[in-house]
Structure formats: C-alpha cells, structure tokens
CSV table of C-alpha atoms and ligand atoms in Angstrom, one decimal:
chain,number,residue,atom,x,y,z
P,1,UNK,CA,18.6,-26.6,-18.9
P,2,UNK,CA,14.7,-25.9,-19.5
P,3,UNK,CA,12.3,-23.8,-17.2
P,4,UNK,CA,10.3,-25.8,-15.2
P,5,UNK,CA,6.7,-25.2,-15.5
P,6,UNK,CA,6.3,-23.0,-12.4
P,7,UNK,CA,8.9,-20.9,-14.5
P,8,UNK,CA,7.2,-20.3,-17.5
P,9,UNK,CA,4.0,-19.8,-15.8
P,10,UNK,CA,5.7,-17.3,-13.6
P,11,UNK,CA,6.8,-15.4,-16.4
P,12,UNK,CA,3.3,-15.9,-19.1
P,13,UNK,CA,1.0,-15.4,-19.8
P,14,UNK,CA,1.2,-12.4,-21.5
P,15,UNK,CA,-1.4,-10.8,-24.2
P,16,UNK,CA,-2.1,-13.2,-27.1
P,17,UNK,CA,-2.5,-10.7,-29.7
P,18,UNK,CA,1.3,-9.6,-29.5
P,19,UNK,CA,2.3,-13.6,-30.9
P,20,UNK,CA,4.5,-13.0,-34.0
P,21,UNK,CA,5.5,-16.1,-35.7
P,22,UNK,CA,9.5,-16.8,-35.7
P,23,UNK,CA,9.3,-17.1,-39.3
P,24,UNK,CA,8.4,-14.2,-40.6
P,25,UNK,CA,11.4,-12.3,-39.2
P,26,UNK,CA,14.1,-12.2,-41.4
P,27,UNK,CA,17.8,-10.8,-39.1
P,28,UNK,CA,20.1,-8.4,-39.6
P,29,UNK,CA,23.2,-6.7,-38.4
P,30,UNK,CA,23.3,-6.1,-34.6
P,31,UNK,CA,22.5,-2.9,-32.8
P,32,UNK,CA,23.6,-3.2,-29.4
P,33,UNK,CA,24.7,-5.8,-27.0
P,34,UNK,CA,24.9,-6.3,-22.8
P,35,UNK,CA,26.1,-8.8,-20.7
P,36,UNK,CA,23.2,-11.0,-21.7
P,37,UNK,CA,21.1,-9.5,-24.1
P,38,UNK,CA,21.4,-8.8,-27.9
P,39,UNK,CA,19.1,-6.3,-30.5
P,40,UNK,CA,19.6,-6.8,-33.8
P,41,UNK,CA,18.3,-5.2,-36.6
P,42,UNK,CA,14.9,-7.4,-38.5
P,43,UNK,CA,12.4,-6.9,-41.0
P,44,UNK,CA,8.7,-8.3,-40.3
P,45,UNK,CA,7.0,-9.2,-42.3
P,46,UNK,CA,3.2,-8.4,-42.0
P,47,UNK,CA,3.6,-6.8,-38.4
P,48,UNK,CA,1.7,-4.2,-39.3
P,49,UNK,CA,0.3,-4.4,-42.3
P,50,UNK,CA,-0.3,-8.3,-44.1
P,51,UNK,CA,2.5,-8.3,-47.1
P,52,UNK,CA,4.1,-4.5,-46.0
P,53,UNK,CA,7.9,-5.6,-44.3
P,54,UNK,CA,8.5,-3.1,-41.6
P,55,UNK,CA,12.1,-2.6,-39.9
P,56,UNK,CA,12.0,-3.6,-36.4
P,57,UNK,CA,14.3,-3.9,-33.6
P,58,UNK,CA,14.5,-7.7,-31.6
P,59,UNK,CA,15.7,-8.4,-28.4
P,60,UNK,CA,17.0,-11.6,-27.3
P,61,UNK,CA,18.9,-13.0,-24.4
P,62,UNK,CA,21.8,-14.9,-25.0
P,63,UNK,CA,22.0,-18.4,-25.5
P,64,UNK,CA,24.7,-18.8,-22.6
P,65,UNK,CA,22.8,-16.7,-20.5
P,66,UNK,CA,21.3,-17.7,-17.0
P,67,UNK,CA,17.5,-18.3,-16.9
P,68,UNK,CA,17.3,-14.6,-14.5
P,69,UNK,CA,17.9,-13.0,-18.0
P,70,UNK,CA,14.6,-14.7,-19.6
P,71,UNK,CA,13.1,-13.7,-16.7
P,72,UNK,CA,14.3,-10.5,-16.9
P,73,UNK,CA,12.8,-10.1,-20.6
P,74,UNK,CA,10.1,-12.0,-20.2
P,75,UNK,CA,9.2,-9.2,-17.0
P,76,UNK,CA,9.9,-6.6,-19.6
P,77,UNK,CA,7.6,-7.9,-22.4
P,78,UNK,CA,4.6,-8.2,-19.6
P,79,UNK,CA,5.8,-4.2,-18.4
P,80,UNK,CA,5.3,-3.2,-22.1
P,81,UNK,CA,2.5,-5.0,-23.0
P,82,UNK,CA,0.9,-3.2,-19.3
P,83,UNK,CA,2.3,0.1,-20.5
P,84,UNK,CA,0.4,0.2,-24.3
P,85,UNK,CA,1.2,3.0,-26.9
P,86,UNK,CA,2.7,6.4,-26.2
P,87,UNK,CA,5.0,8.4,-28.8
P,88,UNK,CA,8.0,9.1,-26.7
P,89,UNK,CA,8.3,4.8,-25.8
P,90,UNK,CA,10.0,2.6,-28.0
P,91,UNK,CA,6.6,0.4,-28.3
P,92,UNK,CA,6.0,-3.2,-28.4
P,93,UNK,CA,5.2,-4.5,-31.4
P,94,UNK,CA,5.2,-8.2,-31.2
P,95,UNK,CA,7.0,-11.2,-29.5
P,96,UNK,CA,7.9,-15.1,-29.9
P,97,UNK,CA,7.7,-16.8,-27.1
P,98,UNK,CA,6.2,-20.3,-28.1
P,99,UNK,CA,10.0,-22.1,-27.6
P,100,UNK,CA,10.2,-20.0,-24.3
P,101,UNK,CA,11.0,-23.4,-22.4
P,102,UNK,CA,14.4,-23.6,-24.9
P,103,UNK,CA,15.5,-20.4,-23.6
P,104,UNK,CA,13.9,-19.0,-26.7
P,105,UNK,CA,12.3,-15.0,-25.9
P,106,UNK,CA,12.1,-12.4,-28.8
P,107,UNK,CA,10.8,-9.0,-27.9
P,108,UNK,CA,9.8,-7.2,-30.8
P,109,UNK,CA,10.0,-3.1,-30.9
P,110,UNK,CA,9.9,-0.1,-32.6
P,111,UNK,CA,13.4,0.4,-34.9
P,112,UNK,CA,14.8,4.0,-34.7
P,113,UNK,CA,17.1,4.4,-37.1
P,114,UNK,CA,19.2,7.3,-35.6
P,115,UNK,CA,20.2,5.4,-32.4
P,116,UNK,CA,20.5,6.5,-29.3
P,117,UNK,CA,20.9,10.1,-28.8
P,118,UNK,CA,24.1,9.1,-26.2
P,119,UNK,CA,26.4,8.4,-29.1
P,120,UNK,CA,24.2,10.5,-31.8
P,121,UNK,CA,25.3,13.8,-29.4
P,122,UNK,CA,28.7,12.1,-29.5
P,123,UNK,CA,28.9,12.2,-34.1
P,124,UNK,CA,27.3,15.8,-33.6
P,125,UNK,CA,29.7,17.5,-31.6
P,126,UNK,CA,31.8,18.7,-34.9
P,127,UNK,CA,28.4,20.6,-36.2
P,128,UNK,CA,26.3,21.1,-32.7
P,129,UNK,CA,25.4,25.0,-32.7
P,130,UNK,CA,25.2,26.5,-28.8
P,131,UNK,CA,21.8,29.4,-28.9
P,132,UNK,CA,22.1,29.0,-25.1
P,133,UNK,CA,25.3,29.9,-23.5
P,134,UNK,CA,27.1,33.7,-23.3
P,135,UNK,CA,29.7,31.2,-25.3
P,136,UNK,CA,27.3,30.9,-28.1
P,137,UNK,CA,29.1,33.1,-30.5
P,138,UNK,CA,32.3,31.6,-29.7
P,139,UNK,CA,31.0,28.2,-30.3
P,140,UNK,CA,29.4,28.9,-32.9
P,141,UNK,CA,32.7,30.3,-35.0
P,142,UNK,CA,34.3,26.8,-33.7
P,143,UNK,CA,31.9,24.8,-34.5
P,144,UNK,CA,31.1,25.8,-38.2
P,145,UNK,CA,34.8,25.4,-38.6
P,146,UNK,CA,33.8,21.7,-37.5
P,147,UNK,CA,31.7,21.7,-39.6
P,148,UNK,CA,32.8,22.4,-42.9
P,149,UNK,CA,35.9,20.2,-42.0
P,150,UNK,CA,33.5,17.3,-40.9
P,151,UNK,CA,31.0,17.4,-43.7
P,152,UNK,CA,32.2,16.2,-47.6
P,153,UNK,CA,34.6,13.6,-45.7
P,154,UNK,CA,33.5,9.6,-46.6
P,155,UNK,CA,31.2,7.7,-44.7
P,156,UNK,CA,30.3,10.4,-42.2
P,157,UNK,CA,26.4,11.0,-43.3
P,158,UNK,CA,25.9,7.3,-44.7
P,159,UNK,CA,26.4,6.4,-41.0
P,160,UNK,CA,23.7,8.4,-39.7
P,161,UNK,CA,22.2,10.7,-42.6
P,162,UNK,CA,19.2,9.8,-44.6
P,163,UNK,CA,20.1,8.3,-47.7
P,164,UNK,CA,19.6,11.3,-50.4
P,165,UNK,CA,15.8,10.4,-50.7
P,166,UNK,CA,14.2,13.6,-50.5
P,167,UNK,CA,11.0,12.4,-48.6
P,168,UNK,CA,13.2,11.7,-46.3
P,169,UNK,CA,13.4,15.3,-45.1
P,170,UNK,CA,13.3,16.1,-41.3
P,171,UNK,CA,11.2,18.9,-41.2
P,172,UNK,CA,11.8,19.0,-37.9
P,173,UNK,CA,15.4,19.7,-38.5
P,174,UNK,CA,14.9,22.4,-41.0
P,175,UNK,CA,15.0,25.1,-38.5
P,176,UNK,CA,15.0,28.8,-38.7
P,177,UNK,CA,17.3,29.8,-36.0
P,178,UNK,CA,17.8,33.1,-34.3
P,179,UNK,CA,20.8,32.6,-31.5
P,180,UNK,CA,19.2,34.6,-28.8
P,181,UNK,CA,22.1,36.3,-27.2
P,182,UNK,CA,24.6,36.7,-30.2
P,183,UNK,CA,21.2,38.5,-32.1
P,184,UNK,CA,22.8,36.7,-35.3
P,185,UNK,CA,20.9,34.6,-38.0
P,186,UNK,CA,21.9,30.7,-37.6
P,187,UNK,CA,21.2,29.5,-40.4
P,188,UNK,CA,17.7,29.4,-42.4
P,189,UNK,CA,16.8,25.6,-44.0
P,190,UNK,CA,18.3,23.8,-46.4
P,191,UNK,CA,18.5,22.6,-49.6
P,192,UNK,CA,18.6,18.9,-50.2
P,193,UNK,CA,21.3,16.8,-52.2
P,194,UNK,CA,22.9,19.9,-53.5
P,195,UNK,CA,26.2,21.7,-52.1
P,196,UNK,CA,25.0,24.9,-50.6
P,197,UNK,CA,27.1,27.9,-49.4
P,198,UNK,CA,25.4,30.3,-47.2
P,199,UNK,CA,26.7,34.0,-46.5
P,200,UNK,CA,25.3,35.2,-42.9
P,201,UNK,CA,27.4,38.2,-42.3
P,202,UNK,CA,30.2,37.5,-41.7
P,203,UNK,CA,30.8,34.1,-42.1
P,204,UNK,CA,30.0,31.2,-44.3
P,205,UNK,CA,27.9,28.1,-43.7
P,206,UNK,CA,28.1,24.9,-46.0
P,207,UNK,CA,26.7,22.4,-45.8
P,208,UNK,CA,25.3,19.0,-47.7
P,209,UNK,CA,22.2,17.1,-46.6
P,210,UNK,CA,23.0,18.4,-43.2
P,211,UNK,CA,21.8,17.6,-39.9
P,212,UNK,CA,22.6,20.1,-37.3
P,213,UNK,CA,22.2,19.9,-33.7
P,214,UNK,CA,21.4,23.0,-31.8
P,215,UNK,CA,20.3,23.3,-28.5
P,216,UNK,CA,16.8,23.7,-30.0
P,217,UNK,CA,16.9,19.6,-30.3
P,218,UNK,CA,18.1,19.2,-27.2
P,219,UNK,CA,15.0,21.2,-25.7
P,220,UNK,CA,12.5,19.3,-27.8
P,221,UNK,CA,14.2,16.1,-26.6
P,222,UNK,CA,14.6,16.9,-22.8
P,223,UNK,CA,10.9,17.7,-23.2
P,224,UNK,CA,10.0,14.3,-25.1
P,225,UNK,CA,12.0,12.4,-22.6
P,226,UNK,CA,9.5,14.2,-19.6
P,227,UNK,CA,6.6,13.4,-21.4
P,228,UNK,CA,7.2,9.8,-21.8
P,229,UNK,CA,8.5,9.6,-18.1
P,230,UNK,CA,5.4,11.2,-17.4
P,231,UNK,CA,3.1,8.8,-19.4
P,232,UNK,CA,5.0,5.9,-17.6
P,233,UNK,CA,4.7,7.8,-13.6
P,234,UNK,CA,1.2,7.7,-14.5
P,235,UNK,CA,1.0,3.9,-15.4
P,236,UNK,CA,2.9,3.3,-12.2
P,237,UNK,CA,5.7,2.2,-14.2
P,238,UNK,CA,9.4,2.9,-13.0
P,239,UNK,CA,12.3,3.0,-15.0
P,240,UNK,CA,14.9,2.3,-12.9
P,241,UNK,CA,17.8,3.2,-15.9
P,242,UNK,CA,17.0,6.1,-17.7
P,243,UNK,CA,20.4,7.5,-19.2
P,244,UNK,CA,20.8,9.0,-22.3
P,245,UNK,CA,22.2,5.8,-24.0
P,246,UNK,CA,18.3,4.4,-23.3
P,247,UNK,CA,17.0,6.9,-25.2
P,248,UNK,CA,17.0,6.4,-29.1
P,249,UNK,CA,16.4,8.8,-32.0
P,250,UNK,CA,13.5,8.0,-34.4
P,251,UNK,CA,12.5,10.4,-37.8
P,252,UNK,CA,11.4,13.8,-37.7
P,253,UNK,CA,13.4,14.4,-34.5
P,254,UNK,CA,11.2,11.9,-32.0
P,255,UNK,CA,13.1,10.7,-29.6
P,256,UNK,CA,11.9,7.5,-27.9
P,257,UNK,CA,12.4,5.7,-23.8
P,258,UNK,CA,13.7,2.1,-24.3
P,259,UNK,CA,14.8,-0.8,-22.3
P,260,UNK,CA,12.9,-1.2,-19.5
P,261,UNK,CA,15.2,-4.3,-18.2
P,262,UNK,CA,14.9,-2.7,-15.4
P,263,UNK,CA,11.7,-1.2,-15.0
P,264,UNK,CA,8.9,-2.4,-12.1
P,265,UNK,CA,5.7,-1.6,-12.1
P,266,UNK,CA,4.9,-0.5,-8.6
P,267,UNK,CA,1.2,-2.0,-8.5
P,268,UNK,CA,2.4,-4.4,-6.0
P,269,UNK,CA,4.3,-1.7,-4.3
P,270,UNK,CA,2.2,1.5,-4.2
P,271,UNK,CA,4.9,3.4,-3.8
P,272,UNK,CA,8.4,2.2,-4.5
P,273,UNK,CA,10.4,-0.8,-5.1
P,274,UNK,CA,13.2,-2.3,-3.6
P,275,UNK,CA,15.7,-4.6,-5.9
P,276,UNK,CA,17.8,-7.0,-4.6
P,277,UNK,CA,20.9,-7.8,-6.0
P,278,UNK,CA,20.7,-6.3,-9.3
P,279,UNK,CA,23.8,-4.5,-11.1
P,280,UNK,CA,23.1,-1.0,-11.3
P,281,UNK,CA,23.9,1.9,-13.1
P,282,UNK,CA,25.6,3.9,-10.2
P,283,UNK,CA,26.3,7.4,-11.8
P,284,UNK,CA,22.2,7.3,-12.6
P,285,UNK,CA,21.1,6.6,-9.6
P,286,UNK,CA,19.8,8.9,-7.1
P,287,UNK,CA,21.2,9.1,-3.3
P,288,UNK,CA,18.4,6.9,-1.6
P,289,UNK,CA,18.7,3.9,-4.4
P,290,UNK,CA,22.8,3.8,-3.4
P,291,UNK,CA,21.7,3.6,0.1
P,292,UNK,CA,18.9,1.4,0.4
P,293,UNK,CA,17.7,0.5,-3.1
P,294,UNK,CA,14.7,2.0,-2.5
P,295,UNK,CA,13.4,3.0,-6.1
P,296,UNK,CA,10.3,5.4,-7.5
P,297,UNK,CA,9.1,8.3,-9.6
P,298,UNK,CA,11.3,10.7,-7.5
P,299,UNK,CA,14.6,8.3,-8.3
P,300,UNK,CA,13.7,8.3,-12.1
P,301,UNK,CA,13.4,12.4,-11.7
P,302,UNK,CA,17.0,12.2,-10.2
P,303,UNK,CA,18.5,10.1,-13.5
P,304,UNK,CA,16.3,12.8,-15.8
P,305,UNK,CA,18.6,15.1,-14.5
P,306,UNK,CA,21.4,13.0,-14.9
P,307,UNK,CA,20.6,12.7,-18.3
P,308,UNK,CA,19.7,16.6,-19.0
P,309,UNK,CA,23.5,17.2,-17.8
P,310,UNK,CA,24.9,14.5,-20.4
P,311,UNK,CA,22.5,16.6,-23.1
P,312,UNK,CA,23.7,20.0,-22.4
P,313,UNK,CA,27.3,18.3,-21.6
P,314,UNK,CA,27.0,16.5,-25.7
P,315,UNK,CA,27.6,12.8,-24.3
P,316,UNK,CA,30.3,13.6,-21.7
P,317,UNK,CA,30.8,10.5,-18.5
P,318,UNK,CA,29.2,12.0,-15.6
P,319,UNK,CA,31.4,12.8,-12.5
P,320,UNK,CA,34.7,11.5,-14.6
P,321,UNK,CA,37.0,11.9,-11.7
P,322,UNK,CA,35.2,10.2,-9.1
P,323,UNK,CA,34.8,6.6,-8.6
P,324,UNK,CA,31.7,4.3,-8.0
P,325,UNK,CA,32.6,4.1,-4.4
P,326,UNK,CA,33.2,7.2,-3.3
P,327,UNK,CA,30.3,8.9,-5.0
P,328,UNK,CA,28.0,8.5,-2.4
P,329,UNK,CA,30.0,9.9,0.5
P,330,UNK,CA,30.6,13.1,-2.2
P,331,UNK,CA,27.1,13.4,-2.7
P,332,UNK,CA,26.0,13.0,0.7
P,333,UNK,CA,28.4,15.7,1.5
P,334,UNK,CA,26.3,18.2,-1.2
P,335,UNK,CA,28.2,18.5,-4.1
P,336,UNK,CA,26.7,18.2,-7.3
P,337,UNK,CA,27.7,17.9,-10.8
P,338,UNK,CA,28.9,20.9,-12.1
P,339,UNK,CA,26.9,23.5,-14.7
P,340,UNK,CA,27.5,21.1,-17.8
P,341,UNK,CA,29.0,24.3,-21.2
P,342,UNK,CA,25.7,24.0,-23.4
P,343,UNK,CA,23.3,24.9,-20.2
P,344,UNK,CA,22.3,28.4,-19.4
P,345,UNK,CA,21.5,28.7,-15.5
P,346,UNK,CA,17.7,28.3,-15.9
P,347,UNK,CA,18.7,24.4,-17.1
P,348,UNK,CA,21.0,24.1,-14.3
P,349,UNK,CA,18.8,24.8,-11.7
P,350,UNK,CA,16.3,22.7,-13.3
P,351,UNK,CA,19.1,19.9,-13.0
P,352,UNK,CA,20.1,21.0,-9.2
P,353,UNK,CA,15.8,20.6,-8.4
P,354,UNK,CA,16.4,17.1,-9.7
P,355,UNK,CA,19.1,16.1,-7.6
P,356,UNK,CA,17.3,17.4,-4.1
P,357,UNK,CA,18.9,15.2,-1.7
P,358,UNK,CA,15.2,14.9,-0.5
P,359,UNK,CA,12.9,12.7,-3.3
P,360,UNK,CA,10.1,14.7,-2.5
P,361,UNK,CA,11.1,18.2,-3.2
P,362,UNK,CA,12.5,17.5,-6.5
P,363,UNK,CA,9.9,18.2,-9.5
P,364,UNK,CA,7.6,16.0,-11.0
P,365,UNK,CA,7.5,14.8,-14.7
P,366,UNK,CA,4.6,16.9,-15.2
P,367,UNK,CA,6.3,20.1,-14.2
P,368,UNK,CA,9.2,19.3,-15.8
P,369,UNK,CA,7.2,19.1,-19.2
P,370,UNK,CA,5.8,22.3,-18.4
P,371,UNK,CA,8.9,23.7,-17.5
P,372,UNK,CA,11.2,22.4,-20.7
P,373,UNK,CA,7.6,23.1,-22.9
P,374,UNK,CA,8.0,27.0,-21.6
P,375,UNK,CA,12.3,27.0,-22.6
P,376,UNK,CA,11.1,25.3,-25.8
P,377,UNK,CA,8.3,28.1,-26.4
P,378,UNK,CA,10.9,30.8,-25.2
P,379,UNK,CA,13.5,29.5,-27.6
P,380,UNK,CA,11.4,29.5,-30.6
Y,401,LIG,N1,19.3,-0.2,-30.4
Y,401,LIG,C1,18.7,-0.8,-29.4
Y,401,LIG,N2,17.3,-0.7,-29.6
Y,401,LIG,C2,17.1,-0.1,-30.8
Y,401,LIG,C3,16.0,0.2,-31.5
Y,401,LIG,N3,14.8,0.0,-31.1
Y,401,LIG,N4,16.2,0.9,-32.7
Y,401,LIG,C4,17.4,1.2,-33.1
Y,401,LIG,N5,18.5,0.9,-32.4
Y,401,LIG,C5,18.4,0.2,-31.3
C-alpha cells in the first residue's frame, strides 16, 4: 500500500539540496541489517565532487516493511539534515526520496570502512595491548603471544587492514607507547608491507602492517564519542541508542555516532521525550527510560557509560547473567556493572557517575570530554 498524502507530507519536506538522483548510485555488498532496515555498501557518483565516485553507506527500509519504518527513516533523514556537519557523526550526505509514496527512502551517509568499533574490539582482542590495568604486564605477555599467532594467518588483515597501499597509513595508529605502570617500551611505529621483528627487552614483537589496539584508542575514542554526544546535547538532539555497535570506525582512528533510528529532537519537548511503544535496547537504557520511558541528555549519559564498560570490557554483553526482566528490580536495588579488566579505577568511577540512579547528578557530555581529554593527555 502507498502513503496517503497526509503521510508523505508528515514526513517531507526535508532540505532540497540533499536530493541525489537514484541513478547515480551504483550497490554493493551489504553492511548491516535490522528487523526492517538494510545499509549496503554504494559508490556515488558526483556526491561530492561532479565525475569523483565516492564510497558511501545507504540505508533503506525493507520492502516488506510496515509504513512506521519509512517513517522512522524518513524522521531520521529530517534529524540529520537538523543536526548538519560535525566530525564524530556519521553525516548525511544525500538522499532519494522522489518514489517515497512506493515505499522508496534512501538515506545516504558517510562510509567508514573499519565498521563499528563493537565487532572491531571484538577482531582486536588477539593483539589489544592493556597500558591501564596493574594486569598490564601480564596482558601484555598474552597478548603478544596473540599476536604473533594471529598475524601471517589468511584473510585476517584483508578483512579489516588497509590494503598494502602505503598512503594508507594511520598515523594515528603509529604510536609511541610507554605502558605507564609496567615502565616498559610498547612498541615504537612501524614499518609498512615488510615483516618486522622488534627486540624490546625481553621479548619480541612482530608484526606486518599491523594495527594494534591499546587502551590509547580506546581513550581517543571514549573522548570522540563525548564530543559528538556533546555536539548533538547542544542541538537538542537525543540519541536514544548509543551502544558501541552505533559507533563505527573511519581512517586515521575517527570514530563516528550513527543511526539515529531512534533519536528525537526535543524542540517540541524542551526537556525530554517520552516514546510509546518502541522496542528498546534494554541493557542501554538508563533506570528512568525502563520505568517510564522518559528519555533526555542525562539517559544518553547513562548508555555512554554503558558503552565505556563494553570499551574497556573489548565488546563483552553487558550484565550476561541477568535477564531483560529482572534488570530493573537489580538496578533499582543499586548494583551496578562490575569494574570491566581494561579499566583502571579512575574509568570506573567515571562509569559509576554515569549510572547515578539520579539523571541529574550524573555528568554532562561536556565534562566527560574534559574528563576523558585529561586521561588522554595523562596517557600520552
Ligand atoms: N554499517 C552501517 N553503517 C555503516 C557505515 N556508514 N559505514 C560502514 N559500515 C556501516
């Protein structure tokens, strides 16, 4: 069935300037999928730049989905558009929505090639090097045992390495690493394309086009994630389902917010939203929103935290033993999530201020990019 008129009023119009034509996208393989929406891989041409093809990402809702879906990406098309350009956003690029009464919506975006950090953490645990924990040493022994094992075996870089083009470097990822409490050199850059065997002391580190993860990335992306949260607070934009598998991994170690499915802006609602009947993410949301659904800044704050404890946890479920249903009762009882093994205390309590049982007392984004911009500064 086709939307009414009412309908697609209801959901355009949006800003003309975003119109891509349908025909200069050409699809590729698909990145992700939900119950009704897909995102496949594209190349558009002239999106940026008349005759330059750039790699883009494309959502779409599924043909057999029910018109609330359109709706629902047709609401986040007009939430990005109202949003505009900041680096830690997957940003809107284009869209198609002249066949919008077919059921037709594409919502063009940023492509960032690493994924989301969710199952990036999850490739990385083999090679991820602790400077955090009193286990760092420990780890550290473990993991470049990992590492050498991991690296040199088929198809594990293709999947997420660069392909051995050197511009491809990620400066960002060339690190000089000191690990704080062990006092031991990490590990000191790297060589591109070529087999390299390190001696540091006592042990030796191989490694070929690698890309490490250390708690250093983590930092830099807890502090990314604060700042875009931040930039959206201030546009009066909720989230509504951050979680680490909503934040993706772009070059030169960028990470970037995405799907905003669920996202409200709050201009009708200066303060907070309430959302009626809408599946949610339960182990993400924040005491108040299981009670009431009552949704803001201070909820998104909770689900930051949520998603600092899956960093510093590399990817594990949340509160594995405990189901949907009895979460709330344990919660509302006071316990919290325990320290996750890559956090040193200062993290956790940053964690514990997010989960305040009281929206109010926990931090804001702003302080939280101060706060992870002063770990980043003291781990450097
Ligand atoms: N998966 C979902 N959205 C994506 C994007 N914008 N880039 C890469 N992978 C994605």
């Amino acid at each position: 069935p086709n939307l009414g008129i009412d309908e697609q009023a209801d959901l355009l119009p949006y800003d003309e300037k975003f119109e891509f034509p349908r025909e200069k996208l050409t699809f590729g393989k698909q990145l992700g999928a939900g119950a009704f929406g897909v995102v496949y891989k594209a190349e558009a041409r002239g999106i940026i730049n008349a005759e330059v093809t750039t790699p883009v990402a494309v959502k779409m809702v599924k043909r057999t989905a029910d018109n609330m879906y359109i709706k629902a990406l047709a609401s986040e098309l007009k939430i990005m558009v109202h949003l505009g350009k900041h680096v830690n956003i997957v940003n809107l690029l284009g869209a198609c929505t002249k066949h919008i009464a077919k059921r037709e919506l594409i919502v063009i975006v940023e492509y960032c090639k690493y994924g989301n950090i969710h199952n990036y953490m999850q490739k990385h645990r083999e090679v991820f090097i602790d400077q955090l924990t009193d286990n760092a040493e420990k780890n550290l022994g473990k993991i470049n045992k990992g590492f050498l094992n991991s690296v040199g075996t088929t198809g594990t870089h293709s999947d997420y390495f660069s392909s051995g083009n050197t511009k491809d470097t990620d400066h960002s990822l060339l690190y000089s690493g000191n690990s704080k409490r062990s006092g031991r050199k990490v590990s000191e850059g790297y060589i591109q394309q070529e087999w390299q065997t390190k001696y540091e002391g006592d042990y030796i580190y191989e490694c070929h086009q690698p890309r490490p993860l250390t708690s250093g990335h983590l930092l830099g992306w807890a502090f990314q994630i604060a700042r875009g949260m931040e930039y959206l607070a201030n546009r009066k934009v909720l989230h509504g389902d951050l979680a680490a598998r909503n934040v993706l991994l772009a070059d030169d170690n960028v990470v970037k917010i995405c799907d905003f499915g669920l996202a409200r802006s709050m201009y009708n609602n200066e303060e907070y939203q309430k959302k009626e009947n809408s599946p949610l993410p339960v182990k993400w949301l924040a005491i108040e929103c299981m009670v009431d659904r009552i949704f803001s800044t201070q909820s998104d704050v909770w689900s930051y935290g949520i998603v600092l404890w899956e960093m510093f946890s590399l990817a594990k479920t949340p509160y594995p033993n405990i189901s949907p249903t009895d979460l709330l009762r344990w919660l509302s009882d006071g316990n919290r999530l325990e320290k996750p093994p890559f956090a040193d205390d200062r993290l956790y309590n940053v964690m514990l201020r997010c989960w305040h049982q009281k929206p109010t007392a926990r931090p804001s984004f702003t302080e939280l990019q101060e706060i992870l911009g002063n770990f980043l500064e003291d781990n450097e």
